mmCIF file of C-alpha atoms in Angstrom:
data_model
loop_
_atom_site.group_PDB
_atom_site.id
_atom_site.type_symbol
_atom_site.label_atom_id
_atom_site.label_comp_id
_atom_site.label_asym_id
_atom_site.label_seq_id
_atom_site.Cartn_x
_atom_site.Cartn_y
_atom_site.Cartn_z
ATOM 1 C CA UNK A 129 -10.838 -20.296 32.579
ATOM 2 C CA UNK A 130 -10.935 -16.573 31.653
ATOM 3 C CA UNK A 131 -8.980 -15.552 28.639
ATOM 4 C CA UNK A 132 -8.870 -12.117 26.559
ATOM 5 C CA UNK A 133 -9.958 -11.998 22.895
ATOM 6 C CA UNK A 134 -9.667 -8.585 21.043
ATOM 7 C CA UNK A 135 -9.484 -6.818 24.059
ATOM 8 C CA UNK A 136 -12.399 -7.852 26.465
ATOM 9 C CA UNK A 137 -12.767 -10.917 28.772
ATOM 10 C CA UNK A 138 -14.266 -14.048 27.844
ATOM 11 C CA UNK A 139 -14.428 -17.228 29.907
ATOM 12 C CA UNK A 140 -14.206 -19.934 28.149
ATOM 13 C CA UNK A 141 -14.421 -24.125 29.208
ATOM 14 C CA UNK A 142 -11.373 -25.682 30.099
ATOM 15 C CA UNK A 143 -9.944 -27.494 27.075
ATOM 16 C CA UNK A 144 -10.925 -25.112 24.572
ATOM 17 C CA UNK A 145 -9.241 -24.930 21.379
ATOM 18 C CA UNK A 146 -8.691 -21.687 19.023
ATOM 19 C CA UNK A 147 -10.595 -23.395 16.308
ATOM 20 C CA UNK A 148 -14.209 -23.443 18.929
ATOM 21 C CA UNK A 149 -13.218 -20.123 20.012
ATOM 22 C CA UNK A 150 -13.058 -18.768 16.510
ATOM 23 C CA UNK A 151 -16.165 -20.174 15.396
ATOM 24 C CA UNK A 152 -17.701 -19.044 18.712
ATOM 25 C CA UNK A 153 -17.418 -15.451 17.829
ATOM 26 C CA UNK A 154 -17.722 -15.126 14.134
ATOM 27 C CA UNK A 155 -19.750 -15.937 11.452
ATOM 28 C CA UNK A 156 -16.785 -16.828 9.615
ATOM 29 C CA UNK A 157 -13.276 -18.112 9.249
ATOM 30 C CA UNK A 158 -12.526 -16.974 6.015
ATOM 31 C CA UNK A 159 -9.621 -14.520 5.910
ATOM 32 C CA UNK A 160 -9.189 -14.185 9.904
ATOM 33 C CA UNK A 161 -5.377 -14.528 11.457
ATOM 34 C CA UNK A 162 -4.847 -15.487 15.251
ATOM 35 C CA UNK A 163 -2.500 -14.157 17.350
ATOM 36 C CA UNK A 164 -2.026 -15.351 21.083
ATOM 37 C CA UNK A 165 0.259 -13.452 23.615
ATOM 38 C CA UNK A 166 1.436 -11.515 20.324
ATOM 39 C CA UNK A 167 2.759 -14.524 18.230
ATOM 40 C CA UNK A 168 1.189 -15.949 14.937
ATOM 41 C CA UNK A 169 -0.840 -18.867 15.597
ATOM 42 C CA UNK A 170 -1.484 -20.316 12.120
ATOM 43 C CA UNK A 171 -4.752 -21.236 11.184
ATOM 44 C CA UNK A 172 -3.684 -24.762 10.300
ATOM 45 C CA UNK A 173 -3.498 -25.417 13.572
ATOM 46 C CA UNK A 174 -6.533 -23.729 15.231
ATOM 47 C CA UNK A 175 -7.991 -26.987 15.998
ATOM 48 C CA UNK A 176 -4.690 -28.853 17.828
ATOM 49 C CA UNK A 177 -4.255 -25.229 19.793
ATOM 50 C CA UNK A 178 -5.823 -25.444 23.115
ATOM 51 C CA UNK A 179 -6.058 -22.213 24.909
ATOM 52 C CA UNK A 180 -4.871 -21.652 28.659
ATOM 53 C CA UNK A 181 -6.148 -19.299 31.597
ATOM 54 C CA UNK A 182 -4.945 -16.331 30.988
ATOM 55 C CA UNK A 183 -3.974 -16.192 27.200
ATOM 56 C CA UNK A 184 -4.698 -12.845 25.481
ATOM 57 C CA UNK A 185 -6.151 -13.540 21.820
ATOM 58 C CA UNK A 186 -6.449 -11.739 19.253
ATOM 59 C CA UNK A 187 -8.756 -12.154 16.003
ATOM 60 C CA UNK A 188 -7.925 -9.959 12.810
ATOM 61 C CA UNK A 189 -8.972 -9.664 9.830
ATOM 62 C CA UNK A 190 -8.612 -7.528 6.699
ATOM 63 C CA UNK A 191 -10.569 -4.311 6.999
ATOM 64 C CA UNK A 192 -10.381 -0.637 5.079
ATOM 65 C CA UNK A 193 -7.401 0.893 5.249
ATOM 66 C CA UNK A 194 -4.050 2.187 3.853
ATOM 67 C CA UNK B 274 0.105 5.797 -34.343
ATOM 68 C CA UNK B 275 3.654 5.076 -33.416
ATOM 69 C CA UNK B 276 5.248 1.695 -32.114
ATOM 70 C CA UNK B 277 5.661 3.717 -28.595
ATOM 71 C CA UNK B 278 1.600 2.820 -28.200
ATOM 72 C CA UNK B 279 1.543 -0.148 -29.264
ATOM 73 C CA UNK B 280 3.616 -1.854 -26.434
ATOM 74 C CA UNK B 281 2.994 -3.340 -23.277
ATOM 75 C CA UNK B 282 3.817 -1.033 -20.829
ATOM 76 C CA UNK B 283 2.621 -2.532 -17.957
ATOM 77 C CA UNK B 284 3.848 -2.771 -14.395
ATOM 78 C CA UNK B 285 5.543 -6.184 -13.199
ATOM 79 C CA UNK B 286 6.086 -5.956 -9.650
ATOM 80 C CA UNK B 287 7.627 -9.026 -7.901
ATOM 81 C CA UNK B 288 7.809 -10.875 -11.426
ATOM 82 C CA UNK B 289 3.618 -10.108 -11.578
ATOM 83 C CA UNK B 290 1.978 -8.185 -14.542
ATOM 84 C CA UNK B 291 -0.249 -5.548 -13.119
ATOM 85 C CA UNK B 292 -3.128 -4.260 -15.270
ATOM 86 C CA UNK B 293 -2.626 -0.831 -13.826
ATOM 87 C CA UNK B 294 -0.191 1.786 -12.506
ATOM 88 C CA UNK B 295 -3.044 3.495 -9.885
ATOM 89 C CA UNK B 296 -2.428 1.475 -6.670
ATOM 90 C CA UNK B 297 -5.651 2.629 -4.321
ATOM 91 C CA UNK B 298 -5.717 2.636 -0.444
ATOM 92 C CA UNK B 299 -8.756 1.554 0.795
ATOM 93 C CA UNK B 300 -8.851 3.774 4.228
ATOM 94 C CA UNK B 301 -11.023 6.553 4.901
ATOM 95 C CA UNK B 302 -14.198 5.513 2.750
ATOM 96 C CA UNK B 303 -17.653 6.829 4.211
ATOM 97 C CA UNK B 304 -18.860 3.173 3.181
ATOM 98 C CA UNK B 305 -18.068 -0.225 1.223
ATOM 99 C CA UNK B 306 -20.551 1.242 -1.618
ATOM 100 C CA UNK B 307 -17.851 4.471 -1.847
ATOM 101 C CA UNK B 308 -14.997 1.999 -1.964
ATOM 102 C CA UNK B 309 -16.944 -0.421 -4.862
ATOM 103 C CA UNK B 310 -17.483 2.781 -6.886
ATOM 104 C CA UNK B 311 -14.134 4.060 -6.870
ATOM 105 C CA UNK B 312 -12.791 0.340 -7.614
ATOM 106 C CA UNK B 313 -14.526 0.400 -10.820
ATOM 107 C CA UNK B 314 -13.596 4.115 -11.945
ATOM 108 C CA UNK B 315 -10.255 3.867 -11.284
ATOM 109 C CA UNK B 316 -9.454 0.659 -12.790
ATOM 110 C CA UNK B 317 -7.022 -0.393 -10.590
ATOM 111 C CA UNK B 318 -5.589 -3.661 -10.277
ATOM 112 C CA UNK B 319 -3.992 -4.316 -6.513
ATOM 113 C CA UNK B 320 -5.535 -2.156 -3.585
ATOM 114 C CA UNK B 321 -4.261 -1.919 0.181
ATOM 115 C CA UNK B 322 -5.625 -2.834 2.798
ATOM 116 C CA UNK B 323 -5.434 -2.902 6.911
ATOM 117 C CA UNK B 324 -5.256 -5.555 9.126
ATOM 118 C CA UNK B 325 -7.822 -5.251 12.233
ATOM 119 C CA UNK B 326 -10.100 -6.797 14.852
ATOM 120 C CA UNK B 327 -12.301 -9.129 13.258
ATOM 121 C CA UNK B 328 -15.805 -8.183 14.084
ATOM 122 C CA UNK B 329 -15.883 -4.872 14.481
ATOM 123 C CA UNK B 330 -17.645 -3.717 11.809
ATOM 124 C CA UNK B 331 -21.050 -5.071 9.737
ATOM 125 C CA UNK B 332 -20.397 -2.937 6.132
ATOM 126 C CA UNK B 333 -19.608 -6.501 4.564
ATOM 127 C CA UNK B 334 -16.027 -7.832 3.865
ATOM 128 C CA UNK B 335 -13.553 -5.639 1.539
ATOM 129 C CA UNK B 336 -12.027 -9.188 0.646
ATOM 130 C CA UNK B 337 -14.989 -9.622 -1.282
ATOM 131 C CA UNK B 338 -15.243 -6.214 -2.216
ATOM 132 C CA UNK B 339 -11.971 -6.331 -3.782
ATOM 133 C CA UNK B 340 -12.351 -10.122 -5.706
ATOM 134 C CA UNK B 341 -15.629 -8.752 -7.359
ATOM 135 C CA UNK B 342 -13.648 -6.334 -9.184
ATOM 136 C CA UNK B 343 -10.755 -8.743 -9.651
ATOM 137 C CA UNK B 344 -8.329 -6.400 -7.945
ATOM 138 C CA UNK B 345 -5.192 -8.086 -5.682
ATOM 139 C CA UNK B 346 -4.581 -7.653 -2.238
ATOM 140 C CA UNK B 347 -2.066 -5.670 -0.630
ATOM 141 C CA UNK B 348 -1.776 -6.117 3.074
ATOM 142 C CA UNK B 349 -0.465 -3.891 5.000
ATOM 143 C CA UNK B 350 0.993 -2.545 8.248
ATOM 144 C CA UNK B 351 -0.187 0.984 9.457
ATOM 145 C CA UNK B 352 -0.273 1.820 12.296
ATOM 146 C CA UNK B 353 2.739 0.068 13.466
ATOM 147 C CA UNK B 354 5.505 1.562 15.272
ATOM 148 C CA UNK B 355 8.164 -0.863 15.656
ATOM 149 C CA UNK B 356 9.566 -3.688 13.413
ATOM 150 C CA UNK B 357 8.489 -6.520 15.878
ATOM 151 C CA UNK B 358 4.641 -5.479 15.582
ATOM 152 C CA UNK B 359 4.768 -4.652 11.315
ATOM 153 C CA UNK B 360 6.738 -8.367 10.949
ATOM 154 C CA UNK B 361 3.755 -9.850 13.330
ATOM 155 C CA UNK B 362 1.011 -7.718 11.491
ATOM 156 C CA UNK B 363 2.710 -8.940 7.880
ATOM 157 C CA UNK B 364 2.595 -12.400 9.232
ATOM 158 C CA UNK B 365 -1.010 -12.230 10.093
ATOM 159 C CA UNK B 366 -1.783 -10.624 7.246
ATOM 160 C CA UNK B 367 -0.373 -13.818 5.326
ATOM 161 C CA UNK B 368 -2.037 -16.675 7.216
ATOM 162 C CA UNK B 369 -5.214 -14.728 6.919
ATOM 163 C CA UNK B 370 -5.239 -14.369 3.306
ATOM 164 C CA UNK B 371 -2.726 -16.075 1.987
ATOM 165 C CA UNK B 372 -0.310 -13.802 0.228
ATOM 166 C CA UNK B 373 3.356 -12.865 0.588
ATOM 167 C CA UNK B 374 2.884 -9.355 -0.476
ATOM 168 C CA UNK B 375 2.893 -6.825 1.909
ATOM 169 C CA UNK B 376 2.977 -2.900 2.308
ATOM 170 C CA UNK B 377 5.575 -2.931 4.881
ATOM 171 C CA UNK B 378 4.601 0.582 6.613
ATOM 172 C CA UNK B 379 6.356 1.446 9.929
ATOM 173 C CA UNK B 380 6.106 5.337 11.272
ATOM 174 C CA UNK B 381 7.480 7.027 13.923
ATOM 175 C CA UNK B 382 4.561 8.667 15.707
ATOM 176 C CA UNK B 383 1.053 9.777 15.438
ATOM 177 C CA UNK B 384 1.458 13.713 14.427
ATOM 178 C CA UNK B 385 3.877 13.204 11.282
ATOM 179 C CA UNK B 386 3.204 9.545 10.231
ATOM 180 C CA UNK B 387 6.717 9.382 8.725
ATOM 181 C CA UNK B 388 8.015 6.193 8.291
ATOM 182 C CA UNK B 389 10.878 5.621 10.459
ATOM 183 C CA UNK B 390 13.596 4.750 8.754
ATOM 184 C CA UNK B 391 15.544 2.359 11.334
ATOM 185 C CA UNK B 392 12.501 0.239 12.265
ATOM 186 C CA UNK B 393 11.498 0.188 8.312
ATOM 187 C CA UNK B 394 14.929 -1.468 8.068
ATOM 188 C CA UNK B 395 14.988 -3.425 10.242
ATOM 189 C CA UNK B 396 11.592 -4.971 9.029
ATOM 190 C CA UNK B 397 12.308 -5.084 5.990
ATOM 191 C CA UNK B 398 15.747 -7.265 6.658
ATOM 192 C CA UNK B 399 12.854 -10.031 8.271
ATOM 193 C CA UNK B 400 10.450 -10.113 6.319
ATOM 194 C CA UNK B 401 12.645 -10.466 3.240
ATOM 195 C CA UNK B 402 14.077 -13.679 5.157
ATOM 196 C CA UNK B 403 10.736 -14.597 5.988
ATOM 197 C CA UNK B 404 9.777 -14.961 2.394
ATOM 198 C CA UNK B 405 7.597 -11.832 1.662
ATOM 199 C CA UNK B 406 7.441 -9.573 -1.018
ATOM 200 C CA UNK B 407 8.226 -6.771 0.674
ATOM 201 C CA UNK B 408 6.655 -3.201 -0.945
ATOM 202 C CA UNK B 409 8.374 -0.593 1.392
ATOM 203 C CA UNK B 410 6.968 3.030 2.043
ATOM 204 C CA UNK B 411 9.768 5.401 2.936
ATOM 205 C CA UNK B 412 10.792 8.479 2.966
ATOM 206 C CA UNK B 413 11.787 10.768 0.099
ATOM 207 C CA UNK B 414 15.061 9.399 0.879
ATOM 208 C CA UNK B 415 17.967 8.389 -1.693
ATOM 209 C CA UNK B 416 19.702 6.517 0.599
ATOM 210 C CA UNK B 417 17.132 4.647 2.436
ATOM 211 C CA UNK B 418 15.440 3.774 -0.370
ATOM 212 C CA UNK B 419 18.729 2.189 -1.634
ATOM 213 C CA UNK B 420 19.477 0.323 1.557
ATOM 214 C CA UNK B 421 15.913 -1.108 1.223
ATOM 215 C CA UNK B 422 16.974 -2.015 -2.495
ATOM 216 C CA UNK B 423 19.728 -3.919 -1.544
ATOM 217 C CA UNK B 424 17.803 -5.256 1.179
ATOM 218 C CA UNK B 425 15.439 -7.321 -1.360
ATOM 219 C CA UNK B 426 12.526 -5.092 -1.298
ATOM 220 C CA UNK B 427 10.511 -5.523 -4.506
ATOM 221 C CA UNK B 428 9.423 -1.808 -4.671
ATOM 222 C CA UNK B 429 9.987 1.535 -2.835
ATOM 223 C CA UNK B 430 7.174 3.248 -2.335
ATOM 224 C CA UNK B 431 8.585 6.872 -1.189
ATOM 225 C CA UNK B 432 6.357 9.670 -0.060
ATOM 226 C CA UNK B 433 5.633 12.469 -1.638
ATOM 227 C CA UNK B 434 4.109 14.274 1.607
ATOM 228 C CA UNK B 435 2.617 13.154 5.276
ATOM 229 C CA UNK B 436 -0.167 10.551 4.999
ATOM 230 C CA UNK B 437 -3.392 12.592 4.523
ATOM 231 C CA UNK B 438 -1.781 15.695 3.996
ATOM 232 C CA UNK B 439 -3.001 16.375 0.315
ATOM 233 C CA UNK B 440 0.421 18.924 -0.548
ATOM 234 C CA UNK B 441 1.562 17.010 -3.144
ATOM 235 C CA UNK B 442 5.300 15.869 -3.883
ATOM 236 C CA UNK B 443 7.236 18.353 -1.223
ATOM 237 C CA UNK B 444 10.983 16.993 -3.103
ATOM 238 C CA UNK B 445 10.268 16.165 -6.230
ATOM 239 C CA UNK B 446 14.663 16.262 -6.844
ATOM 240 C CA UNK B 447 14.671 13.256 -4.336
ATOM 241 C CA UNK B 448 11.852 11.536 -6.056
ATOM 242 C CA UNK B 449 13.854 11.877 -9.182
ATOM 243 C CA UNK B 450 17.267 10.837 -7.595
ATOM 244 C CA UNK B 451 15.305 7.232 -6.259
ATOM 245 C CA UNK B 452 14.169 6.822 -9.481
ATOM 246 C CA UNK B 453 17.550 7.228 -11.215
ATOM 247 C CA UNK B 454 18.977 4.599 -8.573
ATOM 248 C CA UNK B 455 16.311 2.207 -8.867
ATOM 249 C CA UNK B 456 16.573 -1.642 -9.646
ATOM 250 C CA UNK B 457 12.969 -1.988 -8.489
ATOM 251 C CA UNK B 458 10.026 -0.553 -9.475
ATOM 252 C CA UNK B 459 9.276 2.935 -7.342
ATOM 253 C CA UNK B 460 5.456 3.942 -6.488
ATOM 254 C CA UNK B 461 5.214 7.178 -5.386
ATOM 255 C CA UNK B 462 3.065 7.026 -1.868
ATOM 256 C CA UNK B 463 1.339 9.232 0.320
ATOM 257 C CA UNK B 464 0.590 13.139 -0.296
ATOM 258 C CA UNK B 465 -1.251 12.932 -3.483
ATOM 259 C CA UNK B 466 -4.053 15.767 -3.076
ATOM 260 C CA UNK B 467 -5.583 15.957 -6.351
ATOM 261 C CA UNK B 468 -4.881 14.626 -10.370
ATOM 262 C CA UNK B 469 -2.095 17.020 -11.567
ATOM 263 C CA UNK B 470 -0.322 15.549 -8.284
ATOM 264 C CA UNK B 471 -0.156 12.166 -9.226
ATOM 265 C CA UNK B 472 0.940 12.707 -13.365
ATOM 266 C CA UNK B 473 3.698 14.865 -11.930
ATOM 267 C CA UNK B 474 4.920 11.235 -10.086
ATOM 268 C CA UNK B 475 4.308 9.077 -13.041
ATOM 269 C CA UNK B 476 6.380 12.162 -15.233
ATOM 270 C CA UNK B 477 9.291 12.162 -12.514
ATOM 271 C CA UNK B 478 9.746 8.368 -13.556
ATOM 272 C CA UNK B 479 7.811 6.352 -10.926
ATOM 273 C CA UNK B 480 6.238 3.520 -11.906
ATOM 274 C CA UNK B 481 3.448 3.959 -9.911
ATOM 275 C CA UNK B 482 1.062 5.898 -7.756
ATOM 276 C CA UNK B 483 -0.568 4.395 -4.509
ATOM 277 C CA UNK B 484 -3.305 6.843 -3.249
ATOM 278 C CA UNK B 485 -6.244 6.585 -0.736
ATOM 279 C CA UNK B 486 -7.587 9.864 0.911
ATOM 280 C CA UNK B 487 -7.186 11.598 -2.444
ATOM 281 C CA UNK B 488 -10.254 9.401 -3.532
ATOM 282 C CA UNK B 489 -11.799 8.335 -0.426
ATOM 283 C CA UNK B 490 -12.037 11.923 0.956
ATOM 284 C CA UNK B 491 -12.831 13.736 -1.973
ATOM 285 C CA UNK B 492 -16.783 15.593 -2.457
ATOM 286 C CA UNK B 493 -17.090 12.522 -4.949
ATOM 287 C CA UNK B 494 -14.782 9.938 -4.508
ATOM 288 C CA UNK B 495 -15.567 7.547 -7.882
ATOM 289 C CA UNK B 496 -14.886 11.261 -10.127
ATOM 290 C CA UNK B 497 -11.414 11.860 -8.990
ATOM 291 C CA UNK B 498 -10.990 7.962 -9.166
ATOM 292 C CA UNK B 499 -11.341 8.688 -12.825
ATOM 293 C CA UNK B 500 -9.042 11.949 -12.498
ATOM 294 C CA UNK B 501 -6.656 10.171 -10.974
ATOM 295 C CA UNK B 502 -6.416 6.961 -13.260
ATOM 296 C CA UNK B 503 -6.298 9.622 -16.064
ATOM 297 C CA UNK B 504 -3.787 11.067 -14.802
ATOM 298 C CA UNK B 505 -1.431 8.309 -13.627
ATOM 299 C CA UNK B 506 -1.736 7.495 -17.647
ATOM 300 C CA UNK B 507 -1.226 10.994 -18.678
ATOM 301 C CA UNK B 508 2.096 11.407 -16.960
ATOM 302 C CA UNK B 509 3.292 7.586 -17.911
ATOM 303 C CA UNK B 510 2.686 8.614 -21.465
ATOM 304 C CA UNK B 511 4.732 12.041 -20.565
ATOM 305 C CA UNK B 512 7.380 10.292 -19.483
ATOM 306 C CA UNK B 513 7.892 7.679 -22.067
ATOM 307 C CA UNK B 514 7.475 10.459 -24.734
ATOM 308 C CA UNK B 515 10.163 13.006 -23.117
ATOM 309 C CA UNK B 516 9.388 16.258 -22.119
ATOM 310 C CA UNK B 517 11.140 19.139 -23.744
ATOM 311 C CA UNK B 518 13.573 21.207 -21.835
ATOM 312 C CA UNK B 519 13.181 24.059 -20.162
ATOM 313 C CA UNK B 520 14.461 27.270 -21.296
ATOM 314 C CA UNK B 521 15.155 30.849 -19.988
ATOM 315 C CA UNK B 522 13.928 32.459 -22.606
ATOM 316 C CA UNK B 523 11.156 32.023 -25.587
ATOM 317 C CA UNK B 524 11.686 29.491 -28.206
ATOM 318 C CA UNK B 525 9.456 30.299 -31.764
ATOM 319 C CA UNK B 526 7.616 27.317 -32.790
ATOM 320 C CA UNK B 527 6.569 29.263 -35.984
ATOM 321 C CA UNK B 528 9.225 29.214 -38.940
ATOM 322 C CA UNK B 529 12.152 31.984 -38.818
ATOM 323 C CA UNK B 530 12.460 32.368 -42.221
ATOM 324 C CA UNK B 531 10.362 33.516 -44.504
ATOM 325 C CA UNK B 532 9.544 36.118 -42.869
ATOM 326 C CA UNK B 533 7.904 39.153 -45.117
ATOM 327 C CA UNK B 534 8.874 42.313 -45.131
ATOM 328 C CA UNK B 535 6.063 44.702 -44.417
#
C-alpha cells in the first residue's frame, strides 16, 4: 500500500501499524505526536493502529519556535 | 532593606510557581548552542516552543535543550490559521510531551501575524473543555482579552506590536486597561525590540514578558538575554514600588526653606 508521511510517499506492507512506521523513520519516539488524515492518533495506541492505502500521516515533534 | 524585598513575588500561572517573569520563545536561533546560551543568561523558567515535522532537522532536540536547564515547556500553535488546526496542533502538542499547557496562538494571515480574534475564541472555548491550560496571545484588546478571561484562559498574553517587529508596546493605555481588568495573570507578548521595552511591560502591571526575536536575533543573543532578564526585574520592582506622578511643571527635591539671602 502507498501512504503519505510528512508530506512525501512511502509504501509501506500491508498490515502495518503506526507504531513500525514510527520506528521506521526515526531514531526515536520520545516526544513525537501522530496525526492521520488530520486527527490525533495517540501514541498509546500506535501499536493497535494499523494504517490503510491511502492514509496521509503526519509525524511532529517539538522544534524551535515561538 | 524593606519587607517589600523580602517577599515572594513570584509568578503562579495555572496554580504553578514560576521561578521567573522572562518567558523566552525559542524561534529564530542561528543554532541549539545560541538557544543553550541564552537559556542560561536569561534565567528563565518556561520557554515556547513549535510543533513540527519530526525529522527535519539534526541540531539535537530542544526538549533536551530545555530539561538541561530545568526550564518548562510551553507548546504552542504558530502558524495556525483557524481554530480546528491550533486545537489539533495543541492536542499534538500534548500527546507528544505530555503537558496541558499551551500557547494558544491563532493569526489571521502571513503579512500582519495578528491574532485573529474570532478563531482565538473560538479555540480557546475547546481547548478549555478539552482540559488545557490555555495561555492566549491576543491583541491589545480590552475586550477580547476579557472574553478570553471569562472563557477560562489562565493568562492573556496581549501584544505589544506584530511578531518580529521590534517597535515596542504601540498602546501601552490598552495594555494598562487589560491589566486593570485582569483575574489572570497578563504577559505582555510579541514586539519587544530591546530591554527598556520589556521593563516598560513589567511597569504597566503585566506579570510577565514572553520574548523570542529580541534575543534570538540580536548581534549577541545570550547579552540582551541578560538585558532583558534585568529588565523584566527592573520594571517588576518599578511597579511594586510606585512610580511618582507626572507633573507639568518642575517639582524641587531640594528644601524650600532655608533659603539664604545673598
Amino acid at each position: 500500500m502507498n501512504i503519505t508521511v510528512n508530506g512525501e510517499p512511502q509504501a509501506l506492507a500491508d498490515g502495518s501499524t503506526l507504531a513500525q512506521l514510527v520506528e521506521a523513520r526515526l531514531p526515536s519516539t520520545r516526544g513525537v505526536a501522530a496525526a492521520v488524515d488530520g486527527t490525533v492518533a495517540p501514541r498509546t495506541g500506535w501499536t493497535e493502529f494499523v494504517l490503510r492505502d491511502g492514509q496521509a500521516v503526519e509525524l511532529l515533534t517539538a522544534t524551535q519556535g515561538g | 532593606m524593606t519587607d517589600s524585598f523580602i517577599v515572594d513575588d513570584s509568578l503562579i500561572v495555572a496554580g504553578e510557581k514560576l521561578g521567573s517573569r522572562l518567558i523566552l520563545g525559542t524561534g529564530g536561533a542561528p543554532s541549539m548552542q545560541v538557544v543553550a546560551e541564552a537559556l542560561t543568561a536569561s534565567r528563565t523558567a518556561l520557554c515556547t516552543v513549535s510543533i513540527r515535522r519530526a525529522g527535519t532537522t539534526t541540531d539535537g532536540s530542544i526538549v533536551d535543550v530545555l530539561a538541561e536547564h530545568g526550564v518548562r515547556l510551553l507548546p504552542n500553535t504558530a502558524g495556525c490559521r483557524t481554530a480546528r488546526e491550533a486545537v489539533t496542533t495543541a492536542q499534538l502538542a500534548r500527546d507528544a510531551l505530555g503537558t496541558d499547557w499551551v500557547k494558544l496562538e491563532v493569526v489571521a494571515d502571513e503579512h500582519t501575524l495578528l491574532p485573529d480574534p474570532v478563531e482565538l475564541l473560538r479555540a480557546a472555548e475547546k481547548l478549555v473543555a478539552d482540559g488545557f491550560d490555555v495561555f492566549a496571545y491576543t491583541n491589545d484588546d480590552p475586550v477580547l482579552a476579557r472574553h478570553l478571561q471569562r472563557t477560562g484562559c489562565v493568562a492573556v498574553m496581549p501584544l505589544g506590536a506584530p511578531i518580529g517587529s521590534g517597535l515596542g508596546i504601540l498602546n501601552p493605555h490598552n495594555i494598562e486597561l487589560i491589566v486593570a481588568e485582569a483575574t489572570v495573570p497578563v504577559v505582555l507578548d510579541a514586539g519587544v525590540g530591546t530591554a527598556s521595552d520589556a521593563a516598560l511591560a513589567m511597569e504597566l502591571g503585566c506579570d510577565a514578558v514572553l520574548l523570542a526575536s529580541a534575543v534570538t536575533r540580536a548581534r549577541q543573543p545570550a547579552l540582551m538575554a541578560a538585558a532583558m532578564a534585568a529588565a523584566v526585574d527592573a520594571g517588576r520592582l518599578a511597579y511594586r514600588a510606585g512610580r511618582i506622578p507626572r507633573r507639568r511643571h518642575a517639582q524641587a527635591s531640594s528644601p524650600t526653606t532655608g533659603m539664604p539671602v545673598l
